[in-house]
XYZ file of C-alpha atoms in Angstrom:
552
model
C -46.061 -51.917 36.758
C -42.832 -51.137 34.954
C -39.147 -51.895 35.175
C -37.243 -49.028 36.764
C -33.787 -50.217 35.917
C -31.932 -53.268 34.691
C -28.190 -52.920 34.675
C -25.641 -55.621 33.996
C -21.876 -55.328 34.238
C -18.785 -57.482 34.556
C -16.544 -57.635 37.640
C -12.838 -57.684 36.973
C -10.805 -60.104 39.105
C -7.442 -58.437 38.663
C -4.514 -60.700 39.428
C -6.546 -63.690 40.677
C -5.184 -66.193 38.169
C -1.643 -64.835 38.581
C -1.795 -65.087 42.369
C -3.170 -68.640 42.241
C -0.452 -69.701 39.833
C 2.301 -68.253 42.045
C 0.965 -69.986 45.154
C 0.655 -73.282 43.330
C 4.204 -73.059 42.028
C 5.643 -72.222 45.455
C 3.792 -75.116 47.002
C 5.336 -77.592 44.518
C 8.990 -76.776 45.422
C 10.854 -79.104 47.770
C 11.279 -77.873 51.336
C 15.056 -77.434 50.927
C 14.511 -74.965 48.100
C 12.174 -72.693 50.042
C 15.051 -71.113 51.989
C 16.123 -69.290 48.825
C 12.623 -68.280 47.720
C 12.108 -64.556 47.144
C 9.388 -62.827 49.073
C 6.691 -61.618 46.712
C 4.897 -58.336 47.181
C 1.239 -58.753 48.082
C -1.309 -58.466 45.296
C -4.338 -56.420 46.303
C -7.612 -57.228 44.591
C -9.902 -54.235 44.741
C -13.638 -54.459 44.175
C -16.480 -52.045 44.154
C -16.452 -49.686 47.149
C -20.249 -49.289 47.255
C -19.840 -45.564 47.858
C -23.164 -43.703 47.985
C -21.687 -40.913 45.831
C -19.451 -42.937 43.498
C -17.270 -43.659 41.728
C -19.146 -46.778 40.675
C -17.982 -49.848 38.811
C -19.749 -50.184 35.485
C -23.449 -49.412 35.271
C -24.221 -50.771 38.739
C -24.720 -48.571 41.797
C -25.225 -50.248 45.154
C -25.747 -47.420 47.637
C -27.244 -43.941 47.640
C -27.845 -40.966 49.894
C -30.644 -39.402 47.845
C -33.453 -41.485 49.320
C -32.322 -41.208 52.931
C -29.481 -38.612 53.317
C -27.520 -41.516 54.838
C -25.335 -44.202 53.280
C -28.037 -46.748 52.462
C -28.198 -49.663 49.982
C -30.640 -49.032 47.138
C -32.563 -52.190 48.014
C -33.317 -50.796 51.489
C -34.958 -47.571 50.227
C -38.765 -48.043 50.229
C -39.132 -45.948 47.063
C -37.929 -46.253 43.495
C -34.435 -44.766 42.984
C -32.550 -44.893 39.680
C -28.836 -44.134 39.339
C -26.942 -43.155 36.189
C -23.282 -43.919 36.867
C -20.189 -42.201 35.467
C -19.526 -45.230 33.253
C -22.881 -44.768 31.560
C -22.254 -41.038 31.197
C -18.878 -41.731 29.576
C -20.417 -44.213 27.145
C -23.316 -41.949 26.134
C -21.684 -38.497 26.314
C -24.879 -36.523 27.140
C -24.816 -32.829 26.278
C -27.342 -31.737 28.915
C -28.501 -32.951 32.299
C -31.888 -33.921 30.890
C -30.124 -36.167 28.351
C -28.695 -38.258 31.196
C -32.256 -39.298 32.124
C -33.290 -40.576 28.698
C -33.143 -44.300 29.543
C -34.800 -44.197 32.952
C -38.256 -45.722 33.361
C -40.885 -43.260 34.508
C -38.889 -40.290 33.193
C -39.411 -38.388 29.939
C -36.556 -36.079 29.007
C -36.945 -33.027 26.753
C -40.774 -33.237 26.594
C -40.929 -29.912 24.692
C -37.913 -30.523 22.486
C -34.422 -29.154 22.926
C -34.357 -26.039 25.102
C -30.961 -24.628 25.981
C -32.370 -22.245 28.583
C -32.928 -24.889 31.241
C -33.307 -28.658 31.684
C -36.796 -30.095 31.338
C -38.263 -33.526 32.044
C -41.355 -35.365 33.217
C -41.184 -37.679 36.225
C -44.173 -39.978 36.523
C -46.141 -37.617 34.310
C -45.369 -34.454 36.284
C -43.682 -31.664 34.302
C -41.382 -30.742 37.146
C -37.692 -30.916 36.232
C -37.169 -27.161 36.477
C -38.376 -27.249 40.092
C -36.778 -30.436 41.463
C -33.115 -30.360 40.388
C -30.606 -30.752 43.210
C -26.825 -30.840 43.241
C -25.048 -32.763 45.991
C -28.263 -32.851 48.013
C -28.854 -29.085 47.923
C -31.375 -27.355 45.617
C -30.275 -25.914 42.294
C -33.710 -25.174 40.893
C -34.626 -22.869 38.033
C -35.544 -19.347 39.176
C -37.565 -17.566 36.494
C -35.194 -17.798 33.480
C -32.051 -18.440 35.499
C -31.531 -22.129 34.852
C -28.274 -22.870 36.728
C -27.633 -25.502 34.049
C -25.391 -28.387 35.087
C -22.558 -29.633 32.864
C -22.684 -33.489 32.795
C -18.908 -33.798 32.402
C -18.541 -32.453 35.943
C -20.718 -35.175 37.484
C -19.919 -38.502 39.102
C -23.487 -39.806 38.867
C -27.117 -38.676 38.496
C -29.835 -40.029 40.777
C -33.612 -39.853 40.410
C -35.923 -40.440 43.355
C -39.437 -41.099 42.072
C -42.281 -39.956 44.247
C -42.651 -37.360 47.020
C -39.468 -36.332 48.840
C -40.600 -33.422 51.028
C -39.694 -35.074 54.337
C -35.983 -34.842 53.587
C -35.900 -31.990 51.073
C -38.768 -29.649 51.902
C -40.940 -28.043 49.246
C -41.053 -30.363 46.239
C -43.401 -31.663 43.583
C -45.093 -35.054 43.989
C -43.420 -36.682 40.969
C -39.924 -36.897 42.398
C -36.524 -35.201 42.257
C -33.197 -35.282 40.416
C -29.899 -35.167 42.340
C -26.666 -34.533 40.419
C -23.543 -35.683 42.272
C -20.373 -33.679 41.563
C -16.970 -35.214 40.909
C -14.850 -35.190 44.044
C -11.153 -35.435 44.898
C -9.702 -38.930 44.703
C -7.129 -40.760 46.835
C -5.411 -42.069 43.697
C -4.054 -40.016 40.792
C -6.311 -39.672 37.768
C -5.497 -38.063 34.436
C -8.240 -37.964 31.854
C -9.234 -35.775 28.958
C -10.779 -35.705 25.518
C -10.908 -33.715 22.308
C -13.834 -34.034 19.912
C -15.291 -32.582 16.744
C -18.973 -33.031 16.018
C -22.057 -31.833 14.215
C -22.440 -28.190 13.224
C -18.690 -27.546 13.544
C -18.713 -28.119 17.280
C -15.273 -28.480 18.856
C -15.063 -29.617 22.462
C -12.203 -30.377 24.843
C -12.297 -31.658 28.421
C -9.792 -32.257 31.218
C -10.256 -34.212 34.444
C -7.311 -34.583 36.834
C -7.021 -35.304 40.528
C -5.315 -37.203 43.300
C -3.483 -36.765 46.594
C -1.539 -33.578 47.257
C 0.716 -34.890 50.049
C 2.235 -38.279 50.831
C 0.050 -38.760 53.896
C -3.124 -38.350 51.841
C -4.514 -35.668 54.121
C -5.076 -33.339 51.173
C -6.468 -34.340 47.780
C -7.802 -32.413 44.810
C -9.864 -32.618 41.631
C -9.953 -30.246 38.687
C -12.497 -30.714 35.920
C -12.806 -28.394 32.941
C -14.516 -28.198 29.574
C -14.441 -25.793 26.620
C -16.919 -25.943 23.730
C -17.318 -23.825 20.620
C -19.987 -24.598 18.067
C -23.547 -24.119 16.903
C -26.780 -26.078 16.505
C -28.949 -27.033 13.547
C -30.433 -23.513 13.455
C -28.746 -20.766 11.431
C -26.981 -18.020 13.427
C -27.043 -20.173 16.581
C -24.377 -20.548 19.246
C -23.454 -23.482 21.434
C -20.470 -22.220 23.419
C -19.454 -23.081 26.961
C -16.545 -22.698 29.363
C -16.772 -24.828 32.504
C -14.298 -25.265 35.353
C -14.832 -27.078 38.659
C -12.059 -27.226 41.267
C -12.471 -29.347 44.412
C -10.293 -29.852 47.479
C -10.610 -32.360 50.336
C -9.005 -32.185 53.775
C -9.174 -35.471 55.684
C -6.848 -35.422 58.717
C -8.179 -38.757 59.983
C -10.772 -41.408 59.198
C -13.405 -39.600 61.253
C -13.189 -36.082 59.791
C -13.604 -34.816 56.241
C -14.052 -31.398 54.646
C -14.581 -31.099 50.873
C -14.770 -27.729 49.141
C -16.686 -27.810 45.849
C -16.755 -24.914 43.394
C -17.641 -24.383 39.753
C -17.970 -21.623 37.191
C -19.866 -21.864 33.914
C -19.973 -19.386 31.023
C -22.699 -20.131 28.448
C -23.467 -18.533 25.097
C -26.437 -20.492 23.816
C -29.359 -20.215 21.392
C -32.984 -19.974 22.566
C -35.376 -22.592 21.249
C -37.750 -21.631 18.433
C -40.979 -22.793 16.792
C -41.806 -22.694 13.088
C -45.096 -22.340 11.178
C -46.429 -25.503 9.525
C -46.787 -25.693 5.754
C -50.375 -26.352 4.678
C -51.679 -25.248 8.055
C -50.181 -21.847 8.851
C -49.266 -20.906 5.281
C -49.902 -22.376 1.800
C -48.309 -25.769 1.195
C -46.977 -24.692 -2.216
C -44.407 -22.542 -0.435
C -42.813 -25.728 0.847
C -41.750 -26.840 4.293
C -39.344 -24.549 6.089
C -35.999 -26.222 6.838
C -35.000 -26.995 10.403
C -32.196 -24.500 10.052
C -34.657 -21.638 9.448
C -33.998 -18.777 11.860
C -36.966 -16.759 13.127
C -34.970 -14.162 15.070
C -32.268 -11.569 14.489
C -28.517 -12.421 14.632
C -27.758 -9.141 16.409
C -30.621 -9.468 18.895
C -31.230 -13.119 19.823
C -29.098 -14.552 22.599
C -29.150 -16.571 25.758
C -26.077 -15.591 27.752
C -25.721 -17.013 31.238
C -22.817 -16.767 33.649
C -23.154 -18.714 36.853
C -20.979 -20.153 39.559
C -21.152 -21.686 42.990
C -18.966 -22.450 45.980
C -19.663 -24.547 49.030
C -18.457 -27.345 51.246
C -19.434 -30.686 52.724
C -18.235 -31.368 56.262
C -18.526 -34.610 58.219
C -17.230 -35.710 61.616
C -17.736 -38.981 63.482
C -17.586 -38.518 67.244
C -17.776 -42.259 67.864
C -19.330 -45.381 66.359
C -22.808 -43.975 67.021
C -22.784 -40.222 66.441
C -21.948 -38.418 63.181
C -22.618 -34.792 62.298
C -22.625 -33.275 58.819
C -23.058 -29.825 57.355
C -23.513 -29.137 53.631
C -23.487 -25.532 52.412
C -23.473 -23.818 49.021
C -23.975 -20.379 47.475
C -24.855 -20.073 43.770
C -25.202 -16.958 41.627
C -26.272 -16.428 38.003
C -26.521 -13.467 35.635
C -28.840 -13.990 32.670
C -29.144 -11.909 29.497
C -31.894 -13.375 27.320
C -33.298 -11.800 24.158
C -35.420 -13.412 21.483
C -37.625 -12.705 18.491
C -39.994 -15.619 18.133
C -42.742 -16.663 15.722
C -46.190 -15.558 16.906
C -48.459 -16.118 13.876
C -48.800 -15.403 10.154
C -49.764 -11.959 8.874
C -50.425 -13.305 5.374
C -49.416 -16.261 3.199
C -45.705 -15.479 3.424
C -45.196 -12.958 6.243
C -44.435 -14.095 9.766
C -45.353 -11.973 12.779
C -42.746 -11.915 15.532
C -42.748 -11.002 19.205
C -39.754 -9.571 21.048
C -39.031 -10.880 24.527
C -36.168 -9.946 26.871
C -34.931 -10.953 30.313
C -32.185 -9.186 32.255
C -31.871 -10.639 35.746
C -29.630 -11.907 38.508
C -30.523 -14.825 40.734
C -28.921 -16.519 43.717
C -29.434 -19.556 45.922
C -28.067 -20.051 49.432
C -28.531 -23.442 51.071
C -27.324 -25.068 54.276
C -28.270 -28.497 55.625
C -27.262 -29.537 59.153
C -27.534 -33.231 59.998
C -26.950 -35.453 63.024
C -26.960 -39.226 62.572
C -27.217 -41.725 65.422
C -26.588 -45.440 64.799
C -27.117 -48.038 67.492
C -28.084 -51.684 67.803
C -30.730 -52.804 70.278
C -30.679 -56.567 70.359
C -31.856 -57.754 66.951
C -32.617 -54.200 65.819
C -30.077 -52.108 63.893
C -31.307 -48.526 64.121
C -30.269 -45.409 62.221
C -31.813 -42.076 63.230
C -31.286 -38.891 61.216
C -32.352 -35.449 62.421
C -31.719 -32.274 60.499
C -32.317 -28.568 60.168
C -32.016 -26.937 56.744
C -32.496 -23.493 55.243
C -32.766 -22.361 51.610
C -32.953 -18.828 50.258
C -33.889 -18.166 46.612
C -33.753 -14.636 45.231
C -34.185 -13.013 41.826
C -34.007 -9.379 40.746
C -34.537 -8.207 37.195
C -36.670 -6.974 34.325
C -38.677 -8.657 31.568
C -39.616 -6.938 28.313
C -42.366 -7.856 25.855
C -43.704 -6.309 22.665
C -44.331 -6.645 18.949
C -41.286 -7.147 16.742
C -40.814 -6.553 12.999
C -42.396 -9.010 10.565
C -40.305 -11.485 8.552
C -40.795 -12.713 4.978
C -40.342 -16.488 5.183
C -39.575 -16.746 1.427
C -37.021 -13.932 1.439
C -35.959 -13.285 5.046
C -34.093 -10.064 5.828
C -32.040 -10.277 9.015
C -30.507 -6.802 8.806
C -33.473 -4.971 10.353
C -32.538 -3.104 13.521
C -34.362 -4.417 16.611
C -35.224 -2.230 19.592
C -35.746 -3.570 23.082
C -39.452 -4.023 23.874
C -41.211 -2.173 26.713
C -40.582 -3.409 30.253
C -43.674 -5.084 31.679
C -42.109 -6.726 34.721
C -39.572 -5.259 37.126
C -39.436 -7.011 40.456
C -37.364 -8.512 43.253
C -38.492 -11.735 44.896
C -37.028 -13.640 47.825
C -38.199 -17.018 49.088
C -36.889 -18.341 52.394
C -37.493 -21.942 53.393
C -36.635 -23.583 56.702
C -37.304 -27.137 57.799
C -36.872 -29.413 60.793
C -36.922 -33.097 59.876
C -36.273 -36.552 61.256
C -36.194 -39.998 59.685
C -35.616 -43.353 61.339
C -34.446 -46.488 59.544
C -34.604 -49.788 61.410
C -33.472 -53.256 60.315
C -34.958 -56.050 62.433
C -33.331 -59.482 62.549
C -31.350 -58.644 59.375
C -34.549 -58.923 57.307
C -37.356 -56.518 58.194
C -36.926 -52.885 57.080
C -38.928 -50.106 58.731
C -38.716 -46.416 57.752
C -40.586 -43.536 59.366
C -40.062 -39.814 58.814
C -41.614 -36.421 59.381
C -40.884 -32.787 58.650
C -42.191 -29.366 59.615
C -41.519 -26.700 56.965
C -41.861 -22.930 56.989
C -41.850 -20.733 53.859
C -41.588 -16.933 53.654
C -42.206 -15.424 50.195
C -41.696 -11.675 49.681
C -42.274 -9.833 46.397
C -41.407 -6.225 45.542
C -42.910 -4.700 42.386
C -40.661 -1.877 41.147
C -43.289 -0.712 38.639
C -46.252 -0.606 40.993
C -45.894 -0.679 44.752
C -49.476 -1.934 44.997
C -48.135 -5.250 43.728
C -45.848 -5.720 46.723
C -46.714 -8.758 48.806
C -45.482 -11.105 51.492
C -46.844 -14.525 52.266
C -45.914 -17.042 54.944
C -46.819 -20.722 54.804
C -46.112 -23.858 56.780
C -46.723 -27.536 56.159
C -46.121 -30.904 57.801
C -45.229 -33.925 55.666
C -44.508 -37.537 56.551
C -43.475 -40.862 55.069
C -43.521 -44.501 56.128
C -42.112 -47.611 54.515
C -41.747 -51.329 55.153
C -39.719 -53.992 53.390
C -38.288 -57.484 53.803
C -34.827 -58.677 52.734
C -35.003 -62.260 51.473
C -31.794 -64.278 51.337
C -32.224 -64.823 47.585
C -31.888 -61.082 46.855
C -35.582 -60.182 46.641
C -36.863 -57.212 48.644
C -40.609 -56.525 48.468
C -41.627 -53.174 49.912
C -44.552 -50.819 50.456
C -44.483 -47.108 51.249
C -46.492 -43.933 51.702
C -44.984 -40.470 51.155
C -46.161 -36.849 51.066
C -45.054 -33.660 49.335
C -46.036 -29.999 49.388
C -45.674 -26.910 47.189
C -46.639 -23.344 48.046
C -49.154 -21.244 46.109
C -48.621 -17.511 46.018
C -51.790 -15.400 45.998
C -55.098 -14.903 47.732
C -58.650 -16.143 47.507
C -61.570 -13.819 46.773
C -62.076 -13.467 50.516
C -58.489 -12.264 50.971
C -57.078 -15.434 52.533
C -53.674 -16.683 51.374
C -53.710 -19.813 49.250
C -52.816 -22.887 51.244
C -49.925 -25.151 50.131
C -50.764 -27.944 47.706
C -50.276 -31.428 49.135
C -49.328 -34.563 47.214
C -49.649 -38.160 48.380
C -48.253 -41.402 46.995
C -48.842 -45.066 47.768
C -46.288 -47.445 46.308
C -45.710 -51.195 46.394
C -42.908 -52.939 44.597
C -40.085 -55.429 44.641
C -36.348 -54.963 44.204
C -34.040 -57.770 43.143
C -30.272 -57.928 43.475
C -29.203 -61.306 42.002
C -26.141 -63.104 43.341
C -25.258 -64.896 40.085
C -24.609 -61.731 38.050
C -24.048 -58.056 38.870
C -27.401 -56.406 38.299
C -30.280 -54.621 39.982
C -33.961 -54.797 39.025
C -36.907 -52.827 40.375
C -40.582 -53.353 39.600
C -43.270 -51.288 41.249
C -46.821 -50.019 41.123
C -47.681 -46.614 42.537
C -50.571 -44.205 42.863
C -49.504 -40.583 43.078
C -52.291 -38.084 43.682
C -51.942 -34.733 41.982
C -51.443 -31.940 44.496
C -54.597 -30.601 46.069
C -54.969 -27.554 48.290
């Protein structure tokens, strides 16, 4: 059992004392004097909105959509969900998405050290971050070496659902998922920015502005941008980024909303590197190599990635019961990756190096159609969600691999000309995923919580080998996954719960008999308790879970 999150903040009661003083003073005047009293403008005291996508007040988040795809309080989700709010992001200033997860129980960020190519983390022991990253509820997973890295400054919050999530999100690992929520247009003007100078001569500037466009508030906007120029602890490294994310919302009435979200990111980064160990890989008398030691070539090594996306989120309420939503996004990335990396010692002072290259383009198209029906039946408040989603992942490119020139670690020469290694992989791969899902949430007598969901998924994986047509393949899979949960809301803020959830991942290839590998299935049993105290703003989760590793 562990603590998933403990967050404490302070509510601000703006104007309460002032309003009380004014009322008291007015009440003490004689009746004859009240005829000349001036009418005071009302003082509005605004509290937390409990929005499932933020903005949040302090470190506390009340509601989420990640665990249900509906606006649901965290305490009513029968799984462990952790939320990193914008306030926490502002206080910590994380440089990468994986850094935002550093203080979450059950999550290990950067398990293999800093890697600028893509975000990496462990969730409940599963090394899965590259495969389970979502943005605004739609997948933004790593495809080969196209990482679609997310800039934290452009986020409103980061949510982590721990445990299987295939019923709502399709193919996923058993450990959980990460959902990054983008900043959205605001109904009040905001003007924010920063300028910083940090380690390794890194200069960074950010701008975040937004607000209503017209007096009626039908149109609103948000523009977030960041520019960074710098390096890392390694010689000849780069840590440069240009990020811009415009957003526009059209809300003609309280029932209809359309938000367009876009972003573009230009990265010039340094690949990660490993060094030989003194006394193990080479004689200790040579001394330990400094962290700044560069194993590559300044004219060869690079990790250049340009990626962008555009999409929208549409919602319309027909009446108090029926709501439909459609979320859609297209993302595209071009990756140019070249590296000379340490691959052993030739002798006591000469390092062998391997050249590796990647030149590829990747894209993701996702659309999620949802219909939500809310209705009360006596003592039962029922919320039914049905949906149909489709995701298409594609990658087309070449990988090169071969021996590179050696390097003298005591007297390194970085002027040697480096040729591109031979191409060993030239392919185009497309994965199409479709799913039909339903999940029902019921609250009985304001206390009992019942959740039941199911999903049928279909996956079509096609692979074209440009070097050898014999390597062409196509594989189709399907899987059914389900979940069930129960909980009880006590009046003192305690909510014990128990749940069962399933996940699936596909396996490309065939058995010796020629049959396609079946999808791997994951199962989790979880019991826990959530506590939302009334005497201070906080939220505590304790749980115990058994998550079986996927089996075919």
